[in-house]
Coordinates of C-alpha atoms in Angstrom, one line a residue:
M19 CA 0.0 -0.1 0.0
T20 CA 1.4 3.4 -0.9
T21 CA 1.3 6.5 1.3
A22 CA -1.6 8.0 -0.8
Q23 CA -3.5 4.9 -0.5
Y24 CA -3.0 4.8 3.3
N25 CA -4.1 8.4 3.5
Q26 CA -7.1 7.5 1.5
C27 CA -7.8 4.7 3.9
V28 CA -7.8 7.2 6.7
D29 CA -10.3 9.4 5.0
L30 CA -12.6 6.7 4.0
Y31 CA -12.6 4.4 7.2
S32 CA -11.6 6.4 10.2
D33 CA -15.3 7.6 11.1
G34 CA -16.6 4.1 10.6
V35 CA -14.1 2.4 12.8
Y36 CA -14.4 5.2 15.4
R37 CA -18.2 4.9 15.5
F38 CA -18.0 1.1 15.9
I39 CA -15.5 1.2 18.6
L40 CA -17.2 4.2 20.5
K41 CA -20.5 2.2 20.5
N42 CA -18.8 -0.7 22.2
L43 CA -16.6 1.3 24.7
R44 CA -18.7 4.3 25.4
D45 CA -15.7 6.3 26.2
E46 CA -14.4 8.9 23.4
E47 CA -10.8 9.0 24.6
K48 CA -10.4 5.2 24.7
A49 CA -12.2 4.8 21.4
R50 CA -9.7 7.4 19.8
D51 CA -6.7 5.4 21.3
V52 CA -8.0 2.2 19.8
V53 CA -8.6 3.8 16.4
Q54 CA -5.1 5.4 16.6
D55 CA -3.5 2.2 17.5
S56 CA -5.2 0.5 14.6
F57 CA -4.1 3.0 12.0
E58 CA -0.6 2.8 13.5
K59 CA -0.6 -1.0 13.2
M60 CA -1.7 -0.7 9.7
W61 CA 1.0 1.9 8.9
M62 CA 3.6 -0.5 10.2
K63 CA 2.4 -3.3 7.9
A64 CA 1.5 -1.0 5.0
E65 CA 3.9 -2.7 2.7
E66 CA 2.1 -6.2 3.4
I67 CA -1.4 -5.0 3.2
S68 CA -3.2 -4.4 0.0
F69 CA -5.5 -1.4 -0.5
E70 CA -8.5 -3.7 -1.2
K71 CA -7.9 -5.5 2.1
A72 CA -7.4 -2.3 4.2
R73 CA -11.0 -1.9 5.5
S74 CA -11.2 -5.4 6.7
Y75 CA -7.7 -5.2 8.4
L76 CA -8.6 -2.1 10.1
F77 CA -11.9 -3.3 11.5
T78 CA -10.2 -6.6 12.5
T79 CA -7.2 -4.8 14.3
A80 CA -9.7 -2.3 15.9
Y81 CA -11.9 -5.1 17.2
R82 CA -8.9 -7.0 18.6
T83 CA -7.4 -3.7 20.2
M84 CA -10.8 -3.0 21.7
I85 CA -11.2 -6.5 23.2
D86 CA -7.9 -6.2 24.8
A87 CA -8.9 -2.8 26.3
I88 CA -12.2 -4.3 27.5
R89 CA -10.2 -7.3 29.1
K90 CA -7.8 -4.9 30.8
N91 CA -10.6 -2.9 32.3
K92 CA -13.0 -5.8 33.0
Y93 CA -12.8 -5.7 36.7
H94 CA -13.2 -1.8 37.0
A95 CA -16.8 -1.5 36.3
P96 CA -18.7 1.3 38.3
M97 CA -20.7 0.0 41.2
E98 CA -24.0 1.7 39.9
D99 CA -23.8 -0.5 36.7
A100 CA -23.7 -3.7 38.7
A101 CA -26.8 -2.7 40.7
W102 CA -29.2 -2.7 37.9
N103 CA -31.6 -5.5 37.3
E104 CA -30.4 -7.2 34.0
H105 CA -33.7 -8.1 32.6
S106 CA -35.7 -5.0 33.0
Y107 CA -35.7 -1.6 31.5
R108 CA -35.3 1.8 33.5
H109 CA -38.7 3.6 34.2
D110 CA -36.9 6.9 34.1
Y111 CA -35.8 6.8 30.5
S112 CA -35.6 9.9 28.2
G113 CA -36.3 8.1 24.9
L114 CA -36.1 4.9 22.9
K115 CA -32.6 5.6 21.8
E116 CA -31.2 5.6 25.4
I117 CA -33.1 2.4 26.2
L118 CA -31.6 0.8 23.2
E119 CA -28.2 1.9 24.0
E120 CA -28.6 0.6 27.6
A121 CA -29.8 -2.7 26.3
L122 CA -26.8 -3.0 24.0
N123 CA -24.5 -2.0 26.7
R124 CA -25.7 -5.1 28.7
L125 CA -24.8 -7.6 25.9
P126 CA -21.6 -9.6 26.3
A127 CA -18.8 -7.8 24.3
I128 CA -18.8 -10.4 21.3
Q129 CA -22.6 -10.2 21.0
K130 CA -22.6 -6.4 21.0
S131 CA -19.9 -6.3 18.5
V132 CA -21.5 -8.5 16.0
V133 CA -24.8 -6.9 16.3
L134 CA -23.2 -3.5 15.8
L135 CA -21.2 -4.6 12.9
R136 CA -24.3 -6.1 11.2
D137 CA -27.0 -3.6 12.1
Y138 CA -25.1 -0.4 12.4
E139 CA -22.2 -0.8 9.9
G140 CA -24.0 -3.2 7.5
Y141 CA -21.3 -5.8 7.2
S142 CA -22.3 -9.3 5.9
Y143 CA -22.1 -12.4 8.1
Q144 CA -18.9 -13.4 6.3
E145 CA -17.2 -10.1 6.7
I146 CA -18.1 -10.1 10.4
G147 CA -16.6 -13.5 10.8
E148 CA -13.4 -12.3 9.2
I149 CA -13.3 -9.2 11.5
A150 CA -14.0 -11.0 14.7
G151 CA -12.3 -14.4 13.9
L152 CA -15.4 -16.4 14.0
S153 CA -17.3 -18.7 11.5
E154 CA -20.2 -17.5 9.7
S155 CA -22.6 -19.8 11.8
Q156 CA -21.0 -18.6 15.1
V157 CA -21.8 -15.0 13.9
K158 CA -25.3 -16.0 13.2
V159 CA -25.8 -17.5 16.6
Y160 CA -24.4 -14.5 18.4
I161 CA -26.5 -12.2 16.4
Y162 CA -29.5 -14.3 17.2
R163 CA -28.9 -14.5 21.0
A164 CA -28.1 -10.8 21.1
R165 CA -31.5 -10.0 19.3
V166 CA -33.4 -12.4 21.7
F167 CA -31.8 -10.7 24.6
L168 CA -32.7 -7.2 23.2
K169 CA -36.2 -8.2 22.6
N170 CA -36.6 -9.6 26.2
Y171 CA -34.8 -6.6 27.7
I172 CA -36.8 -3.9 26.0
G173 CA -40.1 -5.8 26.1
S174 CA -43.1 -4.6 24.3
V175 CA -43.0 -1.5 22.2
D176 CA -45.8 -0.2 24.3
A177 CA -43.5 -0.1 27.4
V178 CA -41.0 2.1 25.7
V179 CA -43.2 4.4 23.6

């Protein structure tokens, strides 16, 4: 990959990678760090990566870097997050978007990632499998389980509207 192609990758993919990581981490600074690390890793291997594979490489690298960050901070969850009932929605919500985000945040990291890649970023099952290092059938199972959880967590539409 040439320097011009690398710069084009930054222009084309940085926002998408950042949105994906931010949705998972919910911390702008950590998300920026993960994106920065991902682009740095791509720069270090620019000669080995073709321009056509750059998008996949970036999302895969960002995903793995994000998982490392999640594992590092796994045991530092705020106490108020642990106190919520896991299978009910909050009655003091301010909108459907907040309820959906809260429900997404309660998913295991892998389920949240595959749902975001599928429903927010529009990747195919095969592409998600390549990014997350899973088989296509595993991706489908994780997405199904996540959607079932979201449906049960959110409950009926009447409860949130």
